[in-house]
CSV table of C-alpha atoms and ligand atoms in Angstrom, one decimal:
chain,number,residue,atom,x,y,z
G,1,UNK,CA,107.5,125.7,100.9
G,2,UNK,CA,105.7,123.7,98.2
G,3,UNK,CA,102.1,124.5,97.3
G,4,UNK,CA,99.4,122.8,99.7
G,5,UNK,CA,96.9,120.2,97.7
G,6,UNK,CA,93.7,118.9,99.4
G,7,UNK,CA,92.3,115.4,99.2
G,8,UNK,CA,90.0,113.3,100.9
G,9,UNK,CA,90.6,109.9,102.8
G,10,UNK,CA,88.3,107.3,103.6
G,11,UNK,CA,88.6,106.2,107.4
G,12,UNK,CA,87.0,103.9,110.3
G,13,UNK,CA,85.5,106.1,112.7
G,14,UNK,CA,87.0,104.3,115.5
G,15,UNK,CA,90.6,104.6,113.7
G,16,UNK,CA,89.8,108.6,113.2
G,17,UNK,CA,89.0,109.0,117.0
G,18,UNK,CA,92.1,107.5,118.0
G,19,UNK,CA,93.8,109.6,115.8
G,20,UNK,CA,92.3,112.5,117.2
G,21,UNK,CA,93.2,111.8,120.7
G,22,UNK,CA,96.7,111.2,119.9
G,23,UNK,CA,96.5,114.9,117.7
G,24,UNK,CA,95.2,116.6,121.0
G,25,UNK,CA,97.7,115.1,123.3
G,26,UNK,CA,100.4,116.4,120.8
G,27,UNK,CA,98.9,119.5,120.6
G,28,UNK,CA,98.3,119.7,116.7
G,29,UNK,CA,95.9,122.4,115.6
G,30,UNK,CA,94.8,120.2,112.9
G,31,UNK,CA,94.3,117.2,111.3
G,32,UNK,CA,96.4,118.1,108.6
G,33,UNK,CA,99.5,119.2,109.9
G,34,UNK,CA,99.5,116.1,112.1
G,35,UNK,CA,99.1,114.1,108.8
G,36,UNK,CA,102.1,116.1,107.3
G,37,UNK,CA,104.1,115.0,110.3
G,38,UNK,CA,103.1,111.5,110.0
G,39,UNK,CA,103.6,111.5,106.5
G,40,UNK,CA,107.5,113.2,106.9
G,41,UNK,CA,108.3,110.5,109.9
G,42,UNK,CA,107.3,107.6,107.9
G,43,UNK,CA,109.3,108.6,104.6
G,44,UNK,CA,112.3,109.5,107.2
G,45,UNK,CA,111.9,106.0,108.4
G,46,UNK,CA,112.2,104.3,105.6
G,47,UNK,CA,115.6,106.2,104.7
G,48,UNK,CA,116.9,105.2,107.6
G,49,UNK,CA,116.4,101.4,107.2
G,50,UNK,CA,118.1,101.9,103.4
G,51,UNK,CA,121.5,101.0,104.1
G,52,UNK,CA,123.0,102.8,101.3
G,53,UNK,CA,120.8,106.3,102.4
G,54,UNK,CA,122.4,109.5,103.7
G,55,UNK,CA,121.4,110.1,107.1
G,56,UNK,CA,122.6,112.0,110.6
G,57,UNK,CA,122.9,110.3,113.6
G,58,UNK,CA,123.6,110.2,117.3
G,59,UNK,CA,126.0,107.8,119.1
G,60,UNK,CA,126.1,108.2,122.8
G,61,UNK,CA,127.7,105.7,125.0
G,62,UNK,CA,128.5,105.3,128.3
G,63,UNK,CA,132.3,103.8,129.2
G,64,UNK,CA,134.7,103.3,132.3
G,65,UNK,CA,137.4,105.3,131.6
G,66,UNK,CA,139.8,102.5,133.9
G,67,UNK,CA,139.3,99.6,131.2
G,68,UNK,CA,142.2,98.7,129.7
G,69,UNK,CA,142.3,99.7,125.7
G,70,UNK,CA,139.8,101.8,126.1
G,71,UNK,CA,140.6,105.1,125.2
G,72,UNK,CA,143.2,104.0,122.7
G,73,UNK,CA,140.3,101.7,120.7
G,74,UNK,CA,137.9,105.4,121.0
G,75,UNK,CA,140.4,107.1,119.9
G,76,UNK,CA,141.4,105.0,116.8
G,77,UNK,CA,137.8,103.9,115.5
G,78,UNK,CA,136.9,107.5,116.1
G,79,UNK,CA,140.0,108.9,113.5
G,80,UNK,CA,139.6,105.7,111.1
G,81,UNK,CA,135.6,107.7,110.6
G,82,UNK,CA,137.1,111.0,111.2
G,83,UNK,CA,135.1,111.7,107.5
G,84,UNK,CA,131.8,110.9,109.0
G,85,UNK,CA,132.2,112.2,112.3
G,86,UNK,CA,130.6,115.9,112.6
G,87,UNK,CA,130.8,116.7,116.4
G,88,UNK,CA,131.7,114.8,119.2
G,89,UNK,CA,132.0,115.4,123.0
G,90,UNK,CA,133.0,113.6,126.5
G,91,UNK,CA,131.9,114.6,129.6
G,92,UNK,CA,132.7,112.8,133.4
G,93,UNK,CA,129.7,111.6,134.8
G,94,UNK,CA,131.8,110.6,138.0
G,95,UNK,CA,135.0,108.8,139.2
G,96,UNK,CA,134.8,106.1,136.9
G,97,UNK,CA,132.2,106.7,134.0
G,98,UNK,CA,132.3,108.8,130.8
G,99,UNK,CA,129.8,110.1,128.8
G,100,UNK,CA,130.4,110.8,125.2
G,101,UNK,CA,128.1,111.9,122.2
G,102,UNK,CA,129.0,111.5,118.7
G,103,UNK,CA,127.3,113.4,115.9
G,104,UNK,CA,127.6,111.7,112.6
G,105,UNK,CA,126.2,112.2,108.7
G,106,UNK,CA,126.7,109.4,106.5
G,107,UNK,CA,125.6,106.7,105.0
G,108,UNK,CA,122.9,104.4,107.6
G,109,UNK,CA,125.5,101.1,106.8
G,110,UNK,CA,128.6,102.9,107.8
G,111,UNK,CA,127.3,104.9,111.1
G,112,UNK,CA,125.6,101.6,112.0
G,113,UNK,CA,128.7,99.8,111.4
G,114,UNK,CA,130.8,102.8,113.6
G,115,UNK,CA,128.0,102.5,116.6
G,116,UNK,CA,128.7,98.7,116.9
G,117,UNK,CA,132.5,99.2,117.1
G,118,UNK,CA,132.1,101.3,119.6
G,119,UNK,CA,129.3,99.3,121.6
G,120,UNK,CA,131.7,95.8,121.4
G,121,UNK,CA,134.7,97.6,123.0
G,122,UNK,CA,135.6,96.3,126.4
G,123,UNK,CA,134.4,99.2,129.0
G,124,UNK,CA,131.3,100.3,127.1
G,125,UNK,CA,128.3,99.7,129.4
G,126,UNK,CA,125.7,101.3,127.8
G,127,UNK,CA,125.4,102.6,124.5
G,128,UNK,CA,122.6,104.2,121.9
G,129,UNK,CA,122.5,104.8,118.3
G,130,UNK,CA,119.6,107.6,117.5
G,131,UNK,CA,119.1,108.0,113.5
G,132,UNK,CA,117.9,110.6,111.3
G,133,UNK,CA,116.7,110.9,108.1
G,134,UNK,CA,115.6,114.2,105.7
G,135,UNK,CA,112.4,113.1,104.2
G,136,UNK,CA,113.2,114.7,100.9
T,201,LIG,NI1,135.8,111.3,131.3
């Protein structure tokens, strides 16, 4: 860990009570490690919106398992990215639907691009691309 530096803001009172009572309600000791945190989410955020920037994701998706296609389009997009594609796993919610989770690291264009294929395919009913970014 990097050495800690003080400095001093300058802020609304009405602005620093709000702050506060979002610190309390997510249990930070401090002011300052809740700044840190802020601080880390923001630069994560904007690394995710770089399309060229390395970042980790989740793609989860719910599918029928009946659809036509459907486990022969999974199966393909899902080799064609084989490179990106860390961890994946399927589990059956019930008769019909499937539940699988995808963990990928790659560039934020090309996961964004994978979770889309996926999402379009016939069967999909649900699906959710969760992002994630190192600050550094
Ligand atoms: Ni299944």
């Amino acid at each position: 860990m990097s050495k800690l530096v003080r400095f001093g803001i300058s802020i609304e009172n009405e602005l620093l009570s709000l702050f506060d009572s979002y610190n309390s309600k997510k249990k930070y000791k401090n002011r300052s490690e809740a700044v840190r945190d802020l601080i880390r989410d923001k630069l994560a955020d904007e690394k995710i919106v770089d399309p060229g920037a390395f970042v980790f994701g989740i793609i989860s998706f719910v599918y029928d398992h009946h659809k036509r296609e459907i486990q022969k389009n999974l199966n393909t997009v899902q080799h064609d990215s084989y490179k990106s594609i860390q961890f994946s796993t399927h589990i059956h919610l019930d008769h019909d639907n499937c539940l699988e989770i995808i963990i990928v690291r790659d560039k934020a264009s090309k996961i964004k691009q994978l979770a889309e294929s996926i999402f379009g395919f016939k069967g999909v009913k649900q699906g959710k691309l969760t992002l994630m970014a190192s600050y550094k």
